[in-house]
Coordinates of C-alpha atoms and ligand atoms in Angstrom, one line a residue:
M130 CA -29.9 88.1 53.0
N131 CA -26.9 90.4 52.8
H132 CA -27.7 93.3 55.1
T133 CA -25.2 95.7 53.6
N134 CA -26.5 95.5 50.1
I135 CA -29.5 97.7 50.6
R136 CA -30.0 98.8 47.0
S137 CA -30.1 95.3 45.6
I138 CA -32.7 94.3 48.1
F139 CA -34.8 97.1 47.0
T140 CA -34.4 96.4 43.3
F141 CA -35.2 92.8 44.0
A142 CA -38.3 93.8 45.8
L143 CA -39.4 96.1 42.9
S144 CA -38.7 93.7 40.2
S145 CA -40.6 91.0 41.9
Q146 CA -43.5 93.4 42.3
L147 CA -43.4 92.5 45.9
V148 CA -43.9 96.0 47.3
L149 CA -44.7 99.6 46.7
S150 CA -47.3 99.3 44.1
A151 CA -50.6 100.5 45.4
C152 CA -52.5 98.6 42.7
G153 CA -50.3 95.6 42.1
S154 CA -52.1 92.3 42.3
S155 CA -49.3 90.0 41.3
S156 CA -50.0 86.3 41.7
T157 CA -46.9 85.9 43.8
N158 CA -46.8 87.5 47.2
N159 CA -44.0 88.7 49.3
F160 CA -44.1 85.6 51.5
G161 CA -43.4 83.5 48.4
V162 CA -46.8 81.9 48.5
E163 CA -48.7 81.5 45.2
S164 CA -52.1 83.1 45.1
N165 CA -54.1 80.8 43.0
I166 CA -56.3 83.1 41.0
D167 CA -58.1 80.5 39.0
G168 CA -58.7 77.9 41.6
E169 CA -59.6 78.0 45.3
S170 CA -56.8 79.1 47.6
V171 CA -56.9 78.8 51.3
A172 CA -55.4 81.4 53.6
T173 CA -52.1 80.7 55.2
I174 CA -51.6 82.1 58.7
I175 CA -48.7 84.2 59.8
S176 CA -46.2 82.1 61.7
D177 CA -42.7 82.9 60.4
R178 CA -43.5 86.2 58.7
V179 CA -43.8 89.9 59.3
A180 CA -47.3 91.3 58.6
M181 CA -47.8 95.0 58.0
S182 CA -49.8 97.2 55.6
Q183 CA -49.2 96.0 52.1
V184 CA -50.0 99.4 50.8
V185 CA -47.8 102.5 51.1
F186 CA -48.0 104.3 54.5
L187 CA -49.4 107.8 54.9
P188 CA -46.7 109.9 56.8
D189 CA -49.2 110.9 59.5
S190 CA -50.5 107.6 60.6
E191 CA -49.9 104.7 62.9
K192 CA -47.2 102.4 61.5
A193 CA -46.5 99.0 62.9
A194 CA -45.7 95.4 62.0
L195 CA -46.6 92.1 63.6
V196 CA -43.5 90.1 64.1
P197 CA -43.3 86.4 64.8
D198 CA -42.1 85.4 68.3
L199 CA -38.3 85.4 67.6
P200 CA -35.4 86.0 70.0
A201 CA -34.8 89.4 68.4
T202 CA -35.7 92.3 70.8
Q203 CA -34.9 95.3 68.5
F204 CA -35.7 96.4 65.0
Q205 CA -34.2 98.9 62.6
I206 CA -35.6 101.0 59.7
V207 CA -33.1 101.6 56.9
S208 CA -33.5 104.4 54.4
I209 CA -32.7 103.2 50.9
A210 CA -31.7 106.7 49.7
E211 CA -29.5 107.4 52.6
G212 CA -28.2 103.9 52.9
K213 CA -28.3 104.0 56.6
V214 CA -30.4 103.2 59.7
V215 CA -32.8 106.0 60.3
Y216 CA -34.8 104.5 63.1
E217 CA -34.3 102.0 65.8
G218 CA -36.8 100.7 68.2
A219 CA -37.6 97.9 70.7
L220 CA -39.9 95.1 69.8
T221 CA -42.7 94.7 72.4
D222 CA -42.8 91.5 74.4
S223 CA -44.4 88.6 72.6
K224 CA -48.1 88.2 73.4
E225 CA -50.9 86.0 72.3
W226 CA -53.9 87.8 70.8
Q227 CA -57.1 86.6 72.4
V228 CA -58.9 86.2 69.1
A229 CA -56.0 84.4 67.4
K230 CA -55.0 81.9 70.0
G231 CA -52.0 79.8 69.1
E232 CA -50.1 82.7 67.7
S233 CA -47.8 85.1 69.6
Y234 CA -46.5 88.3 68.2
K235 CA -44.1 91.0 68.9
V236 CA -44.9 94.5 67.5
A237 CA -42.5 96.8 65.8
D238 CA -44.0 100.3 66.1
F239 CA -42.4 103.0 64.0
S240 CA -45.3 105.4 63.9
T241 CA -43.2 108.4 64.7
L242 CA -41.2 107.9 61.6
N243 CA -43.1 110.2 59.3
S244 CA -40.9 111.4 56.5
A245 CA -41.7 110.1 53.0
G246 CA -39.2 107.6 51.6
D247 CA -38.3 104.1 50.5
L248 CA -37.4 102.1 53.5
I249 CA -36.6 98.7 54.9
L250 CA -37.8 97.1 58.1
R251 CA -34.9 94.9 59.4
I252 CA -35.2 92.4 62.2
D253 CA -32.8 89.6 63.0
G254 CA -34.2 86.2 62.0
V255 CA -36.7 87.4 59.4
E256 CA -36.4 88.6 55.8
D257 CA -35.9 92.3 55.3
K258 CA -39.2 94.0 54.3
A259 CA -39.3 96.9 52.0
F260 CA -42.0 99.6 52.3
Q261 CA -42.7 103.2 51.5
I262 CA -44.1 106.2 53.2
K263 CA -45.7 108.7 50.8
Q264 CA -48.0 111.7 51.0
N265 CA -50.4 110.4 48.4
A266 CA -50.3 106.8 49.7
Y267 CA -54.1 106.3 49.7
D268 CA -55.2 108.4 46.7
K269 CA -55.6 105.5 44.2
L270 CA -57.0 103.2 46.8
H271 CA -59.6 105.8 47.7
D272 CA -60.7 106.4 44.1
A273 CA -60.9 102.6 43.4
S274 CA -62.9 101.9 46.6
L275 CA -65.4 104.6 45.6
K276 CA -65.4 103.5 42.0
S277 CA -66.4 100.0 43.1
F278 CA -69.9 101.5 43.8
Y279 CA -70.1 102.5 40.2
F280 CA -69.2 98.9 39.2
N281 CA -72.1 97.7 41.4
R282 CA -74.7 99.9 39.7
A283 CA -77.9 98.2 38.6
S284 CA -79.8 99.0 35.4
T285 CA -76.9 100.3 33.4
E286 CA -74.2 99.2 31.0
I287 CA -70.6 99.7 32.2
T288 CA -68.8 100.7 29.1
E289 CA -65.1 100.3 28.5
E290 CA -64.6 104.0 28.7
Y291 CA -65.5 103.9 32.4
G292 CA -65.1 100.2 33.3
G293 CA -62.0 99.3 31.4
A294 CA -61.5 95.5 31.6
W295 CA -64.6 95.2 33.7
A296 CA -67.0 96.6 31.1
R297 CA -70.3 94.7 31.1
A298 CA -73.8 94.7 29.8
A299 CA -76.7 96.3 31.7
G300 CA -78.5 94.1 34.1
H301 CA -81.7 94.4 36.2
L302 CA -83.5 97.3 34.5
D303 CA -86.1 97.0 37.3
E304 CA -88.8 98.5 35.1
K305 CA -91.3 95.8 35.8
V306 CA -91.0 94.8 39.4
N307 CA -93.7 92.6 40.9
Y308 CA -95.3 93.2 44.3
H309 CA -94.7 90.2 46.5
V310 CA -97.8 89.2 48.5
S311 CA -95.8 90.1 51.7
T312 CA -96.0 93.8 50.8
L313 CA -99.6 93.8 52.0
K314 CA -98.2 93.8 55.6
G315 CA -98.7 97.1 57.3
S316 CA -100.8 98.6 54.5
A317 CA -104.1 98.0 52.8
K318 CA -103.0 99.8 49.7
E319 CA -101.4 97.1 47.6
G320 CA -104.8 95.4 47.2
S321 CA -103.8 93.9 43.9
S322 CA -100.5 92.5 45.1
N323 CA -98.8 89.9 42.8
S324 CA -101.1 90.8 40.0
K325 CA -99.3 91.0 36.7
D326 CA -100.8 94.3 35.7
V327 CA -99.6 96.3 38.7
L328 CA -95.9 96.7 38.4
L329 CA -93.4 99.0 40.0
I330 CA -90.5 100.9 38.3
A331 CA -87.6 100.9 40.6
S332 CA -84.5 101.2 38.4
K333 CA -81.0 102.2 39.4
G334 CA -79.4 101.6 42.8
W335 CA -76.4 99.6 43.8
Y336 CA -76.3 95.8 44.0
D337 CA -75.9 95.1 47.7
A338 CA -73.0 92.7 47.6
G339 CA -72.0 89.6 45.7
D340 CA -75.7 89.1 44.9
Y341 CA -77.9 91.3 42.8
G342 CA -80.4 92.3 45.5
K343 CA -81.2 95.8 46.6
Y344 CA -82.0 96.1 50.3
V345 CA -83.3 99.3 51.9
V346 CA -81.9 98.6 55.4
N347 CA -78.4 98.0 54.2
S348 CA -78.6 100.8 51.7
G349 CA -79.4 103.0 54.7
I350 CA -76.1 102.8 56.5
A351 CA -74.1 102.5 53.3
T352 CA -75.6 105.7 51.9
Y353 CA -75.3 107.5 55.2
T354 CA -71.6 106.7 55.5
L355 CA -70.9 108.0 52.0
L356 CA -73.0 111.1 52.6
A357 CA -71.1 111.7 55.9
A358 CA -67.8 111.3 54.0
F359 CA -68.9 114.2 51.8
Q360 CA -70.3 116.3 54.7
H361 CA -67.2 115.9 56.8
H362 CA -64.7 116.4 53.9
P363 CA -66.4 118.7 51.4
N364 CA -63.1 120.2 50.1
F365 CA -61.6 116.9 49.5
Y366 CA -64.5 115.9 47.3
Q367 CA -65.2 119.1 45.5
N368 CA -63.1 118.4 42.5
R369 CA -62.3 114.7 43.0
K370 CA -63.1 112.8 39.8
I371 CA -63.3 109.0 39.5
N372 CA -64.2 108.7 35.8
I373 CA -67.9 107.9 35.9
P374 CA -70.3 109.0 33.1
E375 CA -71.5 112.0 35.2
S376 CA -67.9 113.3 35.9
G377 CA -67.7 117.0 35.0
N378 CA -71.4 117.7 35.3
G379 CA -70.8 120.3 38.1
L380 CA -71.7 118.0 41.0
P381 CA -68.9 116.2 42.9
D382 CA -68.5 112.7 41.6
L383 CA -69.2 111.3 45.1
L384 CA -72.6 112.9 45.1
D385 CA -73.3 111.7 41.5
E386 CA -72.5 108.2 42.6
I387 CA -74.7 108.4 45.7
S388 CA -77.6 109.9 43.7
W389 CA -77.6 106.7 41.6
N390 CA -78.7 104.9 44.7
L391 CA -81.1 107.6 46.0
E392 CA -83.0 107.6 42.7
W393 CA -83.7 103.9 43.3
L394 CA -84.4 104.4 47.0
E395 CA -87.0 107.1 46.5
K396 CA -89.1 104.5 44.5
M397 CA -89.2 102.0 47.4
Q398 CA -91.9 104.0 49.2
A399 CA -95.7 103.3 48.8
D400 CA -98.3 106.1 48.8
D401 CA -99.0 105.7 52.5
G402 CA -95.4 106.4 53.5
S403 CA -94.5 102.7 54.2
V404 CA -91.3 101.4 52.6
Y405 CA -90.7 98.0 51.0
H406 CA -88.0 96.1 52.7
K407 CA -86.1 94.9 49.6
L408 CA -86.1 94.4 45.9
T409 CA -84.7 91.0 44.9
T410 CA -85.4 87.8 43.0
L411 CA -87.0 85.1 45.0
K412 CA -83.8 82.9 44.9
W413 CA -80.2 83.8 44.9
P414 CA -78.6 84.5 41.5
G415 CA -76.2 81.9 40.2
K416 CA -72.5 82.5 39.3
E417 CA -73.6 84.8 36.4
M418 CA -73.3 88.3 35.1
P419 CA -76.0 90.8 35.9
H420 CA -77.6 90.7 32.4
Q421 CA -77.8 86.9 32.6
D422 CA -80.0 86.9 35.7
K423 CA -83.4 86.9 34.1
R424 CA -85.4 85.8 37.2
A425 CA -88.5 87.8 38.1
L426 CA -87.9 90.7 40.5
Y427 CA -90.1 91.5 43.5
V428 CA -90.4 94.2 46.1
I429 CA -90.8 92.1 49.2
G430 CA -92.1 92.9 52.7
K431 CA -92.3 96.1 54.6
S432 CA -90.7 96.9 57.9
T433 CA -90.3 99.6 60.5
S434 CA -86.5 99.4 60.1
A435 CA -86.8 100.0 56.3
A436 CA -89.1 103.0 56.8
L437 CA -86.8 104.5 59.5
D438 CA -83.6 103.9 57.6
F439 CA -85.2 105.4 54.5
A440 CA -86.4 108.4 56.5
A441 CA -82.9 109.0 58.0
V442 CA -81.1 108.8 54.6
M443 CA -83.7 110.8 52.7
A444 CA -83.6 113.6 55.3
M445 CA -79.8 113.6 55.2
A446 CA -79.8 113.6 51.4
S447 CA -82.2 116.5 51.3
R448 CA -79.8 118.5 53.5
V449 CA -76.7 117.7 51.4
Y450 CA -78.1 118.0 47.9
G451 CA -80.4 121.0 48.6
K452 CA -77.2 123.1 49.0
Q453 CA -75.7 121.9 45.8
S454 CA -77.7 123.4 43.0
D455 CA -81.1 124.6 41.9
T456 CA -81.6 121.3 40.0
Y457 CA -81.4 119.5 43.3
L458 CA -83.6 121.9 45.2
T459 CA -86.8 120.3 44.1
K460 CA -85.4 116.9 44.6
S461 CA -84.3 117.9 48.1
Q462 CA -87.8 119.0 49.0
Q463 CA -89.3 115.8 47.6
W464 CA -86.8 113.7 49.6
L465 CA -87.6 115.6 52.8
K466 CA -91.4 115.0 52.3
Q467 CA -90.7 111.4 51.7
A468 CA -88.6 111.2 54.8
T469 CA -91.3 112.8 56.9
S470 CA -94.0 110.5 55.6
A471 CA -91.9 107.4 56.2
Y472 CA -91.2 108.5 59.7
Q473 CA -94.9 109.1 60.4
W474 CA -95.7 105.7 59.0
A475 CA -93.1 104.2 61.3
K476 CA -94.6 105.9 64.3
A477 CA -97.9 104.4 63.5
N478 CA -96.3 101.0 62.7
S479 CA -93.6 101.0 65.3
D480 CA -93.0 97.3 65.6
L481 CA -93.2 95.8 62.2
R482 CA -90.5 93.2 61.9
Y483 CA -89.5 91.8 58.5
V484 CA -90.3 88.2 58.4
Q485 CA -88.8 86.2 55.5
P486 CA -91.6 84.6 53.5
D487 CA -91.3 80.9 52.8
D488 CA -90.8 81.3 49.1
V489 CA -88.0 83.9 49.4
K490 CA -84.3 83.0 49.8
S491 CA -82.6 86.4 49.3
G492 CA -80.9 88.3 52.2
E493 CA -82.9 89.0 55.3
Y494 CA -81.6 92.1 57.1
G495 CA -84.1 91.2 59.8
D496 CA -84.3 93.2 63.0
D497 CA -86.7 93.3 65.9
F498 CA -85.7 96.3 67.9
F499 CA -86.2 99.7 66.4
H500 CA -85.4 102.3 69.0
D501 CA -81.9 102.9 67.5
E502 CA -83.4 103.4 64.1
F503 CA -86.0 105.8 65.5
S504 CA -83.3 107.8 67.2
W505 CA -81.2 108.0 64.0
A506 CA -84.1 109.1 61.8
A507 CA -85.2 111.6 64.5
A508 CA -81.7 113.1 64.5
E509 CA -81.6 113.4 60.7
L510 CA -85.1 114.9 60.6
F511 CA -84.1 117.5 63.2
L512 CA -81.1 118.5 61.2
A513 CA -83.1 118.8 58.1
T514 CA -86.1 120.7 59.6
N515 CA -84.8 122.3 62.8
D516 CA -88.1 121.1 64.4
T517 CA -87.2 120.4 68.1
Q518 CA -90.0 117.8 68.3
F519 CA -87.5 115.5 66.7
I520 CA -85.0 116.1 69.5
T521 CA -87.6 115.2 72.0
D522 CA -88.1 111.9 70.0
F523 CA -84.3 111.4 69.7
T524 CA -84.0 111.7 73.5
Q525 CA -86.9 109.3 74.0
Y526 CA -85.4 106.6 71.8
Q527 CA -81.7 107.1 72.3
Q528 CA -79.9 103.8 73.0
P529 CA -76.4 102.9 74.2
F530 CA -73.8 103.8 71.6
T531 CA -72.6 100.7 69.7
V532 CA -70.2 100.0 66.8
P533 CA -72.3 101.1 63.8
S534 CA -73.7 98.3 61.7
W535 CA -76.8 97.8 59.5
Q536 CA -78.6 96.5 62.5
H537 CA -77.2 98.8 65.2
V538 CA -77.5 102.4 64.1
S539 CA -77.6 104.3 67.4
A540 CA -74.2 105.9 66.7
L541 CA -75.2 107.3 63.4
G542 CA -77.6 110.0 64.7
V543 CA -75.1 110.9 67.5
I544 CA -72.3 111.4 64.9
S545 CA -74.6 113.5 62.7
L546 CA -75.7 115.7 65.6
L547 CA -72.1 116.2 66.8
S548 CA -70.9 117.1 63.3
A549 CA -73.6 119.5 62.2
E550 CA -72.3 122.6 60.6
I551 CA -74.6 124.7 62.8
N552 CA -74.7 123.5 66.3
N553 CA -77.9 124.9 67.9
L554 CA -78.3 122.1 70.4
D555 CA -78.8 122.7 74.0
E556 CA -75.3 122.8 75.6
A557 CA -76.0 120.1 78.2
F558 CA -77.5 117.8 75.5
Y559 CA -74.5 118.4 73.2
Q560 CA -72.1 117.6 76.1
Q561 CA -73.9 114.4 76.8
L562 CA -73.6 113.3 73.2
R563 CA -70.0 114.3 73.1
K564 CA -69.3 112.3 76.2
T565 CA -71.1 109.2 74.9
L566 CA -68.9 109.2 71.8
L567 CA -65.7 110.0 73.6
D568 CA -66.3 107.3 76.2
N569 CA -66.7 104.7 73.4
A570 CA -63.6 106.0 71.6
D571 CA -61.7 105.7 74.8
V572 CA -62.7 102.1 75.2
Y573 CA -61.4 101.4 71.6
V574 CA -58.1 103.1 72.5
A575 CA -57.8 100.9 75.6
Q576 CA -58.5 97.8 73.5
Y577 CA -55.7 98.9 71.1
K578 CA -53.2 99.2 73.9
E579 CA -54.3 95.9 75.4
S580 CA -54.2 93.9 72.2
A581 CA -51.2 91.9 71.1
S582 CA -51.8 93.1 67.6
R583 CA -52.1 96.7 68.4
L584 CA -55.7 96.7 67.2
P585 CA -58.9 97.8 68.9
M586 CA -60.6 94.5 67.9
V587 CA -62.2 92.2 70.4
A588 CA -64.2 88.9 70.0
D589 CA -67.5 90.8 69.5
D590 CA -66.1 92.5 66.5
F591 CA -65.5 89.3 64.6
V592 CA -68.9 89.1 63.1
W593 CA -70.0 88.5 59.5
G594 CA -68.4 91.6 57.9
S595 CA -65.8 92.0 60.6
N596 CA -63.7 94.4 58.4
S597 CA -66.6 96.8 58.5
A598 CA -66.7 96.6 62.3
A599 CA -63.0 97.5 62.2
L600 CA -63.6 100.5 59.9
N601 CA -66.8 101.7 61.6
K602 CA -64.8 101.7 64.9
A603 CA -62.2 103.8 63.0
I604 CA -65.0 106.2 62.0
V605 CA -66.0 106.6 65.6
L606 CA -62.4 107.3 66.6
M607 CA -62.1 109.9 63.8
Q608 CA -65.1 111.7 65.3
A609 CA -63.3 111.7 68.7
Y610 CA -60.3 113.2 66.9
R611 CA -62.4 115.8 65.2
L612 CA -64.0 116.8 68.6
T613 CA -60.8 116.9 70.6
D614 CA -57.8 117.2 68.2
N615 CA -56.2 114.5 70.2
A616 CA -53.9 112.7 67.7
E617 CA -54.1 109.4 69.6
Y618 CA -57.6 108.8 68.4
K619 CA -56.5 109.2 64.8
A620 CA -53.5 107.0 65.3
V621 CA -55.7 104.2 66.6
A622 CA -58.2 104.8 63.8
S623 CA -55.4 104.5 61.2
S624 CA -54.3 101.2 62.8
L625 CA -57.6 99.8 61.7
M626 CA -56.8 100.9 58.1
T627 CA -53.4 99.2 58.1
Y628 CA -55.2 96.1 59.6
V629 CA -57.4 95.7 56.6
L630 CA -54.5 96.4 54.3
G631 CA -52.3 93.7 55.7
K632 CA -51.3 94.2 59.4
N633 CA -53.2 91.1 60.3
P634 CA -52.4 87.5 61.0
T635 CA -54.0 86.0 57.8
G636 CA -51.3 87.5 55.5
Y637 CA -53.9 89.1 53.3
S638 CA -54.8 92.6 52.2
F639 CA -58.6 92.5 52.4
V640 CA -59.0 95.1 49.6
T641 CA -59.1 93.6 46.1
G642 CA -56.4 94.9 43.7
F643 CA -54.3 96.5 46.5
G644 CA -51.3 94.9 48.2
Q645 CA -49.0 92.1 47.4
K646 CA -51.4 89.4 48.5
P647 CA -54.9 90.8 48.1
A648 CA -58.1 88.8 48.2
M649 CA -58.4 87.4 44.7
L650 CA -61.5 85.3 44.8
P651 CA -64.2 87.5 46.4
H652 CA -67.7 86.2 46.6
H653 CA -68.9 88.7 44.0
Q654 CA -70.9 87.2 41.2
A655 CA -69.8 89.7 38.6
S656 CA -66.0 89.4 39.4
Q657 CA -66.3 85.6 39.3
S658 CA -68.2 85.4 36.0
D659 CA -66.7 88.2 33.8
G660 CA -63.8 86.2 32.5
V661 CA -61.3 88.7 33.8
S662 CA -58.8 87.0 36.1
K663 CA -58.5 90.0 38.5
P664 CA -61.5 90.9 40.5
I665 CA -62.9 94.5 40.3
P666 CA -60.4 96.5 42.4
G667 CA -61.1 98.5 45.5
M668 CA -63.6 96.1 47.1
L669 CA -63.3 95.3 50.8
V670 CA -64.1 91.6 51.6
G671 CA -66.1 90.8 54.8
G672 CA -63.1 89.5 56.7
P673 CA -62.4 86.8 59.3
Q674 CA -65.0 85.4 61.7
N675 CA -65.5 81.9 62.8
G676 CA -69.2 81.4 62.3
Q677 CA -68.3 79.5 59.1
Q678 CA -71.9 79.6 58.1
D679 CA -71.1 78.5 54.5
G680 CA -69.5 75.2 55.6
C681 CA -66.3 75.9 53.6
D682 CA -62.7 75.0 54.5
Y683 CA -60.9 77.3 56.9
P684 CA -57.3 77.3 58.1
S685 CA -58.3 77.9 61.7
D686 CA -61.4 78.2 64.0
E687 CA -60.0 81.3 65.7
P688 CA -62.1 84.4 65.1
A689 CA -59.3 86.5 63.6
L690 CA -57.8 83.6 61.6
S691 CA -60.9 82.0 60.2
Y692 CA -60.8 83.5 56.7
A693 CA -60.5 81.9 53.3
D694 CA -59.9 83.7 50.0
T695 CA -62.3 81.4 48.2
W696 CA -65.5 81.9 46.2
C697 CA -67.1 79.3 48.5
S698 CA -66.5 81.5 51.6
Y699 CA -69.4 84.0 51.4
S700 CA -69.3 84.4 55.2
T701 CA -65.7 85.9 55.1
N702 CA -65.0 86.7 51.5
E703 CA -68.1 88.4 50.1
V704 CA -68.1 92.1 49.4
A705 CA -70.9 94.6 50.3
I706 CA -71.8 98.2 50.0
N707 CA -72.0 98.7 53.8
W708 CA -68.5 97.4 54.1
N709 CA -67.0 99.4 51.3
A710 CA -68.6 102.7 52.5
P711 CA -66.5 102.9 55.7
L712 CA -63.4 102.1 53.7
V713 CA -64.2 105.1 51.4
Y714 CA -65.0 107.3 54.5
M715 CA -61.8 106.4 56.3
L716 CA -59.6 106.9 53.3
A717 CA -61.1 110.3 52.7
A718 CA -60.7 111.2 56.3
L719 CA -57.0 110.2 56.5
I720 CA -56.1 111.8 53.2
A721 CA -57.9 115.0 54.0
D722 CA -56.2 115.2 57.4
Q723 CA -52.8 114.5 55.9
K724 CA -53.3 117.3 53.3
A725 CA -54.5 119.7 56.1
S726 CA -51.3 118.9 58.1
E727 CA -49.2 119.8 55.1
E728 CA -50.8 123.2 54.5
Ligands
9MR247 O1 -74.1 91.6 56.5 C1 -75.1 90.6 56.8 C2 -74.7 89.9 58.0 O2 -74.7 90.8 59.1 C3 -75.6 88.7 58.3 O3 -75.2 88.0 59.4 C4 -75.7 87.8 57.0 C5 -76.6 86.6 57.2 O4 -77.9 87.0 57.4 O5 -76.1 88.6 55.9 C6 -75.2 89.6 55.6 O6 -75.8 90.3 54.5 C7 -75.8 89.7 53.3 C8 -77.2 89.9 52.8 O7 -78.1 89.2 53.5 C9 -77.4 89.6 51.3 N1 -76.4 90.2 50.5 C10 -75.1 89.9 50.9 C11 -74.8 90.4 52.3 C12 -73.4 90.2 52.8 O8 -73.1 88.9 53.0

């Protein structure tokens, strides 16, 4: 390519829709590889290409590209408008990433370049790569990722006014839900379980993922993460509209969206305080739209984890919504009561594991260790009631801090306690929590520095839903940034955002609808059966991991490379609410911080 003809390169890039569009989902990507949207396409691995965020960069963020192992030692950034080199840097030495063996990369890091503009990354031996830095880089992406929760609403029609091309009929009204015989566990109350005349109404809620199940445990962390996004960035959300039916009702759209799920969740509790583990059909749905799934619905099982996650979220919700309006004051009191009775039930039934009944095939979300759930629920109940007995409980149950996930929730209570608006914690206790969080964030920073890909991702992170491990680590790093104001934490957090948006060795943007080569065939029943070629935008797929539990074809067995953009690959290409929630949180955090730095 002619290096002097900068404008023509840029025009070419634009006309081919190769770059710059935050919502482009062209079927041709910038590596010249066809994304086969109708059939099954298998990921190609980076070998002779540069991989970087496929979405516009925020000025105030880490900016880096993975570069193949070429002789070049330098890189340049050229400004299109000025027609000259505005930045020059050295490529790092080439290094193999431990989770992507067989590939060596150099890294071009231009994080300090932070003025908005149209730019080109130039390295001898590879094609020029056009990109942009822009103040509002993540706005559309944020709104779409939040809107994807709306698209996953159960019990409602999605009209064209709000759903556009993805309008669909209502599915799963959940007005006549059966009690599965397993709900007898831990309670003598449901004496007439399975009888046709005792049915539960448990409408609303979000579908968990590609399937149409609603699971209390996974709803727990997903709802927490969205509530935390609101609590930590209230100004950002105050007037933010995403065009949902409730927009303009006086409540921020984010809270309207979350309350759709809370109104389902509140129904999942029995009179004695116990909580049903899930509400699903007995078998998985087929490749069909929600309204076509006519299988009978059941509440299934009870568990200590469901009760505690329920208690934590309801307590947190009571705190957030109680302040919003008089309308929510009553709700808020009701939710706190429900949280308290769920917690008490869990104390009396402190080791009730969910065991999947033989006739049930839906998701399991099984757990057999509940101290982390106890500590999280105790933290939220303390914050909602100010009763110090809950701090005593928290201390008794506190576990080592881990990357947040549906199964490991020890970090959630710590984050809530550290970010409470009024900190009336004992100073030594507060400092202990702070140190716990910062120690972990420091480990992630060290992993970032150590990694060939400039990513704080290690083998243990490449689990089912690895992209959520990435973004949950980012959330922890953002808490460290909030606590210390040390910009390094934020930079490393933002490297995880650019990772899911394309700075990764698979060549994909893991968010549907965003980037030149986004996931096109997510394992999402509605997206695959609605007759629309593009999937619902703003959904984060699970991401690479080499368990390959689905037996599909993969281009590699390496953890960070074992990814396939195929319907078949539910172990790497499904979507889920607990994976999208940290995407929403992180986008809100980065946008809000960018805006604050401009004020
Ligand atoms: O996210 C869950 C992952 O941690 C488990 O390893 C996996 C297998 O049990 O299940 C995942 O959750 C799925 C759930 O069971 C059903 N809905 C889709 C979820 C995402 O794949």
